[in-house]
Short mmCIF file of C-alpha atoms in Angstrom, two decimals:
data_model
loop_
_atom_site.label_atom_id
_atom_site.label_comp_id
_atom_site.label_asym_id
_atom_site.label_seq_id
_atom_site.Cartn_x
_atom_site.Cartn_y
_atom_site.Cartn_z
CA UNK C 1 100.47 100.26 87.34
CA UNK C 2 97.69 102.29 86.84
CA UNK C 3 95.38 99.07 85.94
CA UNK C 4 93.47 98.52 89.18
CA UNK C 5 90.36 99.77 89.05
CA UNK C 6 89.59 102.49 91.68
CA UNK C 7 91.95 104.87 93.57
CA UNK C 8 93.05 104.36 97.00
CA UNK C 9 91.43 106.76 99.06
CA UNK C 10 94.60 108.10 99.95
CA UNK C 11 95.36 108.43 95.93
CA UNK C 12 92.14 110.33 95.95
CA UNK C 13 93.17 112.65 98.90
CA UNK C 14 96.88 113.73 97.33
CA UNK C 15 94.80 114.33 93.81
CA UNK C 16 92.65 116.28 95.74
CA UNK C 17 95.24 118.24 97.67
CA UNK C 18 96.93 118.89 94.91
CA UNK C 19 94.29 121.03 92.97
CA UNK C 20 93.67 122.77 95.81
CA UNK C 21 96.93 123.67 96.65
CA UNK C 22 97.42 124.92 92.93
CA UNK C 23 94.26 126.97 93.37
CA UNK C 24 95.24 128.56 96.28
CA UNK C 25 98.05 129.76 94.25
CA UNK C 26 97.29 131.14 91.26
CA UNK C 27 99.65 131.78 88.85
CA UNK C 28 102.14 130.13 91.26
CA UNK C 29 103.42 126.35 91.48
CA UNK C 30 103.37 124.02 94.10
CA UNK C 31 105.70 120.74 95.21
CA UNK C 32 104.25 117.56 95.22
CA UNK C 33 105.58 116.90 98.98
CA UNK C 34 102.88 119.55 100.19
CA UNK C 35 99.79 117.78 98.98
CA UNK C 36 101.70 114.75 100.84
CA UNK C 37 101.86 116.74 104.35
CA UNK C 38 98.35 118.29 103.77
CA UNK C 39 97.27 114.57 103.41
CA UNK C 40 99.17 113.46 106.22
CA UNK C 41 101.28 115.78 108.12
CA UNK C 42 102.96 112.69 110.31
CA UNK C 43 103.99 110.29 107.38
CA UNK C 44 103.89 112.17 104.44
CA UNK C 45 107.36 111.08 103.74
CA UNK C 46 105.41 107.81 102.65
CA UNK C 47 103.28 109.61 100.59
CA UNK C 48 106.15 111.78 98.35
CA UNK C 49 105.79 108.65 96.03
CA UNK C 50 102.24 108.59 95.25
CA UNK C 51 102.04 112.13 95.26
CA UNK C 52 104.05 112.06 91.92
CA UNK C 53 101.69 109.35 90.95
CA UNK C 54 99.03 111.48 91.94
CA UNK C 55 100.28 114.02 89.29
CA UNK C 56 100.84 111.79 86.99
CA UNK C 57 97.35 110.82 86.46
CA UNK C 58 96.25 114.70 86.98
CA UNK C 59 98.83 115.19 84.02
CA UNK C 60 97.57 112.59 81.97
CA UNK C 61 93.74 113.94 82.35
CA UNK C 62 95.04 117.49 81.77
CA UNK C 63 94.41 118.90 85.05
CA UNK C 64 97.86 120.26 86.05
CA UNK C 65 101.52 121.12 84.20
CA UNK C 66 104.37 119.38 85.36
CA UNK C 67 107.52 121.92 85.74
CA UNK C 68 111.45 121.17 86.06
CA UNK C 69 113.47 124.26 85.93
CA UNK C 70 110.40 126.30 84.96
CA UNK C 71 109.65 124.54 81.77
CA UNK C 72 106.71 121.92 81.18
CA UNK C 73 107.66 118.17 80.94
CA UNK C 74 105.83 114.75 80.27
CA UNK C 75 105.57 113.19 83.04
CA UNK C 76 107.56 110.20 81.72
CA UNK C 77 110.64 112.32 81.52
CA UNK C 78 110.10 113.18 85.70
CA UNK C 79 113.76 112.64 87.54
CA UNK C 80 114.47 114.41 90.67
CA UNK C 81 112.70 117.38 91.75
CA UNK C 82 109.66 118.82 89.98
CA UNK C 83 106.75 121.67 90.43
CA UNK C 84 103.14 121.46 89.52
CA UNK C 85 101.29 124.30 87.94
CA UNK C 86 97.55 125.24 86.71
CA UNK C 87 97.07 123.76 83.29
CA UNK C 88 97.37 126.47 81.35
CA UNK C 89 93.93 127.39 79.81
CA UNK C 90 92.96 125.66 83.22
CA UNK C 91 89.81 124.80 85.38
CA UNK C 92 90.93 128.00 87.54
CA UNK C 93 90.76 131.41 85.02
CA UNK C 94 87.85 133.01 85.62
CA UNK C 95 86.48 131.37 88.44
CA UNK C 96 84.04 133.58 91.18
#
């Protein structure tokens, strides 16, 4: 669960990856299997998992949207494949 006290640095990483990869595409979306390669691009198979996770908790401190079939969802309600966007009033409009 999401109990134990710090992240993983690995958990850190995908978090990580994942904003970035959202800010290098804004406006656009991004799957949570490419923060998993940019984290590890040999077993980031093993990483699809807590990628999710990893979006989860960005979710839950309202740092990305979570998209299935272009429409926002709780993260709760994630089955199959899903997209992660900018929140969006997010950390990325009107940056330099």
């Amino acid at each position: 669960g999401c109990s134990r006290r710090g992240l993983r640095g690995v958990d850190q990483a995908l978090e990580e990856a994942i904003e970035t990869l959202i800010a290098e595409r804004p406006g656009g979306s991004i799957c949570p299997s490419e923060a998993a390669r940019r984290v590890d691009s040999d077993d980031w198979r093993s990483l699809k998992e807590p990628a999710r996770m990893a979006a989860r908790r960005l979710w839950y401190a309202g740092r990305v949207r979570i998209l299935q079939r272009n429409r926002s969802i709780d993260p709760d309600a994630m089955r199959g494949p899903v997209r992660l966007a900018a929140p969006k009033s997010g950390p990325y409009d009107g940056r330099a």
